[in-house]
Amino acid sequence: PLSTLDARADLSRGAIYNHLATLRDIGVVVKRDQKYYPSLRIYETAEAARRSLPGTEAARKHLWNLADSTGELGAIAVKEDDIAIVGDLSVGQLVDNLWVSLGEELPLHSTAAGKIILAQESDSYIAGHHDQADDSVATEALLEEVKTVRLQGLAFSRGEYRDDQYSVAAPVTDQNDEFVYAVTLIGPESRLSGKSLQQDVAGLVVNTANQIERSLL
């Protein structure tokens, strides 16, 4: 309702109404029963954004193969400004909890995909970014972990972002060795822990990243 926006936004009611009217005009927002909702037309915009990523169709095919072979949730995360955004998803047959959603912002310091993205940055950038985050992990510990990520080309998250959510991620680079996005697999601790995560699942994620990289050549 407009009253909810009025209470939360640091704008006058007239300014809020004008913004909403503009969003309705361009098809981003719809009004139903005196309430405002996101329009389904934004899916078209989201799909256009997804297709703008390099090697989109090949990436989707390999991502679905990853989800099919593991039964888990596969995703691609892209860096936009200082955040990681979920750009694509593939859902395996074992998934009973959609751990992340399309377009979701992922924290860089507590998700496997985020750590892969951090590994592309300088230590000073990481320290500055982490200092702004409300997190219990010391900056020194994060820098040490990112150093390992750079050496191994792999990142892990073990219940750091959400309880029981485990993930592993690997980078995808183009023919110029420039980072493009991260491929990640997400699932519960019961299926993605121990040797299963460190060896079997990690190997499949790295193989998927390598297959996507070959499609970019």
Tab-separated table of C-alpha atoms in Angstrom:
chain	number	residue	atom	x	y	z
A	1	PRO	CA	0.000	0.000	0.000
A	2	LEU	CA	1.011	3.605	-0.538
A	3	SER	CA	0.915	4.141	3.218
A	4	THR	CA	3.648	1.508	3.692
A	5	LEU	CA	5.921	3.246	1.189
A	6	ASP	CA	5.115	6.562	2.793
A	7	ALA	CA	6.300	5.249	6.166
A	8	ARG	CA	9.517	3.746	4.811
A	9	ALA	CA	10.658	6.168	2.134
A	10	ASP	CA	12.251	9.497	2.921
A	11	LEU	CA	10.015	11.223	0.370
A	12	SER	CA	6.766	13.120	0.392
A	13	ARG	CA	3.579	11.231	-0.468
A	14	GLY	CA	3.319	13.258	-3.661
A	15	ALA	CA	6.849	12.321	-4.742
A	16	ILE	CA	6.187	8.640	-4.009
A	17	TYR	CA	2.972	8.757	-6.027
A	18	ASN	CA	4.794	10.367	-8.968
A	19	HIS	CA	7.518	7.700	-8.877
A	20	LEU	CA	4.909	4.940	-8.807
A	21	ALA	CA	3.030	6.521	-11.684
A	22	THR	CA	6.238	6.560	-13.731
A	23	LEU	CA	6.959	2.919	-12.886
A	24	ARG	CA	3.426	1.991	-13.936
A	25	ASP	CA	3.825	3.873	-17.200
A	26	ILE	CA	6.956	1.926	-18.123
A	27	GLY	CA	5.425	-1.392	-17.066
A	28	VAL	CA	7.571	-2.154	-14.030
A	29	VAL	CA	4.787	-1.852	-11.455
A	30	VAL	CA	1.059	-2.696	-11.548
A	31	LYS	CA	-1.730	-1.592	-9.229
A	32	ARG	CA	-4.292	-4.070	-7.973
A	33	ASP	CA	-6.841	-3.455	-5.210
A	34	GLN	CA	-5.124	-0.226	-4.126
A	35	LYS	CA	-1.804	-2.041	-3.749
A	36	TYR	CA	1.311	-1.917	-5.916
A	37	TYR	CA	3.101	-5.031	-7.173
A	38	PRO	CA	6.071	-5.765	-9.458
A	39	SER	CA	4.860	-6.375	-12.995
A	40	LEU	CA	5.477	-9.716	-14.674
A	41	ARG	CA	6.875	-7.706	-17.574
A	42	ILE	CA	10.152	-7.462	-15.639
A	43	TYR	CA	10.784	-11.105	-16.578
A	44	GLU	CA	11.336	-9.942	-20.154
A	45	THR	CA	13.913	-7.444	-18.960
A	46	ALA	CA	15.566	-10.064	-16.772
A	47	GLU	CA	15.773	-12.512	-19.675
A	48	ALA	CA	17.359	-9.843	-21.872
A	49	ALA	CA	19.915	-9.193	-19.135
A	50	ARG	CA	20.681	-12.904	-18.859
A	51	ARG	CA	21.171	-13.213	-22.605
A	52	SER	CA	23.663	-10.343	-22.515
A	53	LEU	CA	26.100	-12.526	-20.569
A	54	PRO	CA	28.839	-14.173	-22.673
A	55	GLY	CA	28.083	-17.731	-23.773
A	56	THR	CA	24.610	-17.669	-22.237
A	57	GLU	CA	23.052	-20.624	-24.009
A	58	ALA	CA	26.100	-22.849	-23.606
A	59	ALA	CA	26.328	-21.868	-19.965
A	60	ARG	CA	22.675	-22.761	-19.414
A	61	LYS	CA	23.139	-26.168	-21.027
A	62	HIS	CA	26.145	-27.022	-18.864
A	63	LEU	CA	24.463	-25.613	-15.766
A	64	TRP	CA	21.465	-27.869	-16.303
A	65	ASN	CA	23.781	-30.848	-16.795
A	66	LEU	CA	25.427	-30.011	-13.459
A	67	ALA	CA	22.075	-29.849	-11.682
A	68	ASP	CA	20.923	-33.050	-13.367
A	69	SER	CA	24.036	-35.027	-12.440
A	70	THR	CA	24.060	-33.889	-8.796
A	71	GLY	CA	20.374	-33.362	-8.142
A	72	GLU	CA	21.210	-30.017	-6.516
A	73	LEU	CA	20.696	-26.328	-7.320
A	74	GLY	CA	23.139	-24.863	-9.828
A	75	ALA	CA	23.583	-21.134	-10.348
A	76	ILE	CA	25.648	-18.499	-12.099
A	77	ALA	CA	26.625	-15.391	-10.138
A	78	VAL	CA	27.744	-12.183	-11.820
A	79	LYS	CA	29.483	-9.219	-10.239
A	80	GLU	CA	27.579	-5.953	-10.619
A	81	ASP	CA	29.222	-3.022	-8.878
A	82	ASP	CA	30.106	-4.347	-5.401
A	83	ILE	CA	27.605	-7.196	-5.166
A	84	ALA	CA	27.055	-10.651	-6.633
A	85	ILE	CA	23.800	-11.215	-8.532
A	86	VAL	CA	22.268	-14.598	-9.364
A	87	GLY	CA	22.030	-14.526	-13.158
A	88	ASP	CA	20.756	-18.025	-13.886
A	89	LEU	CA	19.515	-21.125	-12.061
A	90	SER	CA	19.156	-24.840	-12.727
A	91	VAL	CA	17.138	-27.055	-10.405
A	92	GLY	CA	18.019	-30.716	-9.806
A	93	GLN	CA	15.615	-33.466	-8.802
A	94	LEU	CA	16.690	-33.474	-5.138
A	95	VAL	CA	15.990	-29.782	-4.586
A	96	ASP	CA	13.221	-29.165	-2.079
A	97	ASN	CA	14.434	-25.720	-1.043
A	98	LEU	CA	15.265	-22.977	-3.528
A	99	TRP	CA	18.237	-21.644	-1.597
A	100	VAL	CA	18.566	-18.597	-3.857
A	101	SER	CA	16.428	-16.911	-6.494
A	102	LEU	CA	17.061	-15.217	-9.823
A	103	GLY	CA	18.265	-11.686	-9.330
A	104	GLU	CA	19.065	-12.247	-5.657
A	105	GLU	CA	21.982	-10.312	-4.210
A	106	LEU	CA	24.563	-12.600	-2.603
A	107	PRO	CA	27.042	-11.386	0.012
A	108	LEU	CA	30.608	-11.606	-1.225
A	109	HIS	CA	32.176	-12.746	2.051
A	110	SER	CA	29.861	-15.629	3.042
A	111	THR	CA	28.886	-17.441	-0.170
A	112	ALA	CA	31.083	-19.603	-2.371
A	113	ALA	CA	30.213	-17.582	-5.481
A	114	GLY	CA	30.902	-14.352	-3.612
A	115	LYS	CA	34.321	-15.563	-2.522
A	116	ILE	CA	35.187	-16.432	-6.128
A	117	ILE	CA	34.291	-12.869	-7.084
A	118	LEU	CA	36.320	-11.465	-4.179
A	119	ALA	CA	39.308	-13.525	-5.319
A	120	GLN	CA	39.440	-11.422	-8.484
A	121	GLU	CA	39.970	-8.270	-6.423
A	122	SER	CA	42.954	-6.834	-4.582
A	123	ASP	CA	43.488	-7.427	-0.873
A	124	SER	CA	42.935	-3.720	-0.192
A	125	TYR	CA	39.564	-3.845	-1.961
A	126	ILE	CA	38.553	-6.918	0.033
A	127	ALA	CA	39.579	-5.362	3.320
A	128	GLY	CA	37.695	-2.151	2.550
A	129	HIS	CA	34.586	-4.008	1.410
A	130	HIS	CA	34.616	-6.359	4.387
A	131	ASP	CA	35.038	-3.545	6.876
A	132	GLN	CA	31.648	-2.259	5.739
A	133	ALA	CA	29.939	-5.626	6.303
A	134	ASP	CA	28.416	-6.564	9.645
A	135	ASP	CA	30.084	-9.937	9.997
A	136	SER	CA	31.827	-11.921	12.686
A	137	VAL	CA	34.627	-13.192	10.427
A	138	ALA	CA	37.834	-11.228	10.895
A	139	THR	CA	39.214	-9.488	7.827
A	140	GLU	CA	42.533	-11.320	8.237
A	141	ALA	CA	40.751	-14.675	8.178
A	142	LEU	CA	38.816	-13.712	5.058
A	143	LEU	CA	41.977	-12.572	3.274
A	144	GLU	CA	43.644	-15.880	4.138
A	145	GLU	CA	40.683	-17.814	2.781
A	146	VAL	CA	40.624	-15.752	-0.417
A	147	LYS	CA	44.328	-16.489	-0.890
A	148	THR	CA	43.456	-20.210	-0.845
A	149	VAL	CA	40.607	-19.612	-3.293
A	150	ARG	CA	43.024	-17.980	-5.731
A	151	LEU	CA	45.435	-20.907	-5.499
A	152	GLN	CA	42.812	-23.646	-5.828
A	153	GLY	CA	40.349	-21.954	-8.167
A	154	LEU	CA	37.603	-23.111	-5.804
A	155	ALA	CA	35.578	-21.584	-2.999
A	156	PHE	CA	33.394	-23.151	-0.321
A	157	SER	CA	30.690	-21.918	2.018
A	158	ARG	CA	29.558	-24.087	4.914
A	159	GLY	CA	26.466	-22.642	6.541
A	160	GLU	CA	27.963	-19.150	6.544
A	161	TYR	CA	25.219	-17.425	4.555
A	162	ARG	CA	22.205	-19.437	5.672
A	163	ASP	CA	21.928	-22.269	8.147
A	164	ASP	CA	22.362	-25.681	6.501
A	165	GLN	CA	23.234	-24.071	3.143
A	166	TYR	CA	26.491	-25.424	1.715
A	167	SER	CA	27.952	-24.388	-1.623
A	168	VAL	CA	30.992	-24.706	-3.846
A	169	ALA	CA	31.943	-22.383	-6.709
A	170	ALA	CA	34.515	-22.029	-9.487
A	171	PRO	CA	35.357	-19.117	-11.823
A	172	VAL	CA	34.642	-18.898	-15.532
A	173	THR	CA	37.121	-16.833	-17.555
A	174	ASP	CA	37.150	-15.809	-21.226
A	175	GLN	CA	39.816	-16.324	-23.878
A	176	ASN	CA	41.728	-13.354	-22.460
A	177	ASP	CA	41.700	-14.921	-19.002
A	178	GLU	CA	39.309	-12.228	-17.785
A	179	PHE	CA	36.771	-13.221	-15.144
A	180	VAL	CA	33.211	-13.543	-16.512
A	181	TYR	CA	31.120	-15.103	-13.719
A	182	ALA	CA	31.096	-17.805	-11.061
A	183	VAL	CA	29.449	-21.213	-11.341
A	184	THR	CA	28.134	-22.531	-8.053
A	185	LEU	CA	26.295	-25.555	-6.714
A	186	ILE	CA	24.141	-25.178	-3.599
A	187	GLY	CA	22.550	-27.763	-1.322
A	188	PRO	CA	22.051	-28.940	2.253
A	189	GLU	CA	24.830	-30.003	4.599
A	190	SER	CA	23.568	-33.593	4.566
A	191	ARG	CA	24.485	-33.958	0.882
A	192	LEU	CA	27.260	-31.405	0.420
A	193	SER	CA	29.670	-32.024	3.251
A	194	GLY	CA	32.873	-33.936	3.841
A	195	LYS	CA	34.508	-35.695	0.900
A	196	SER	CA	31.363	-35.264	-1.200
A	197	LEU	CA	31.851	-31.506	-1.177
A	198	GLN	CA	35.646	-31.371	-1.258
A	199	GLN	CA	36.156	-33.914	-4.028
A	200	ASP	CA	33.160	-35.207	-5.971
A	201	VAL	CA	30.976	-32.103	-6.097
A	202	ALA	CA	33.912	-29.708	-6.394
A	203	GLY	CA	35.230	-31.666	-9.369
A	204	LEU	CA	31.881	-31.467	-11.135
A	205	VAL	CA	31.669	-27.709	-10.589
A	206	VAL	CA	35.197	-27.164	-11.926
A	207	ASN	CA	34.416	-29.369	-14.929
A	208	THR	CA	31.276	-27.338	-15.625
A	209	ALA	CA	33.255	-24.093	-15.457
A	210	ASN	CA	35.832	-25.554	-17.860
A	211	GLN	CA	33.122	-26.633	-20.312
A	212	ILE	CA	31.598	-23.151	-20.312
A	213	GLU	CA	35.043	-21.617	-20.832
A	214	ARG	CA	35.604	-23.789	-23.911
A	215	SER	CA	32.304	-22.548	-25.335
A	216	LEU	CA	33.583	-18.961	-25.006
A	217	LEU	CA	36.609	-19.578	-27.231
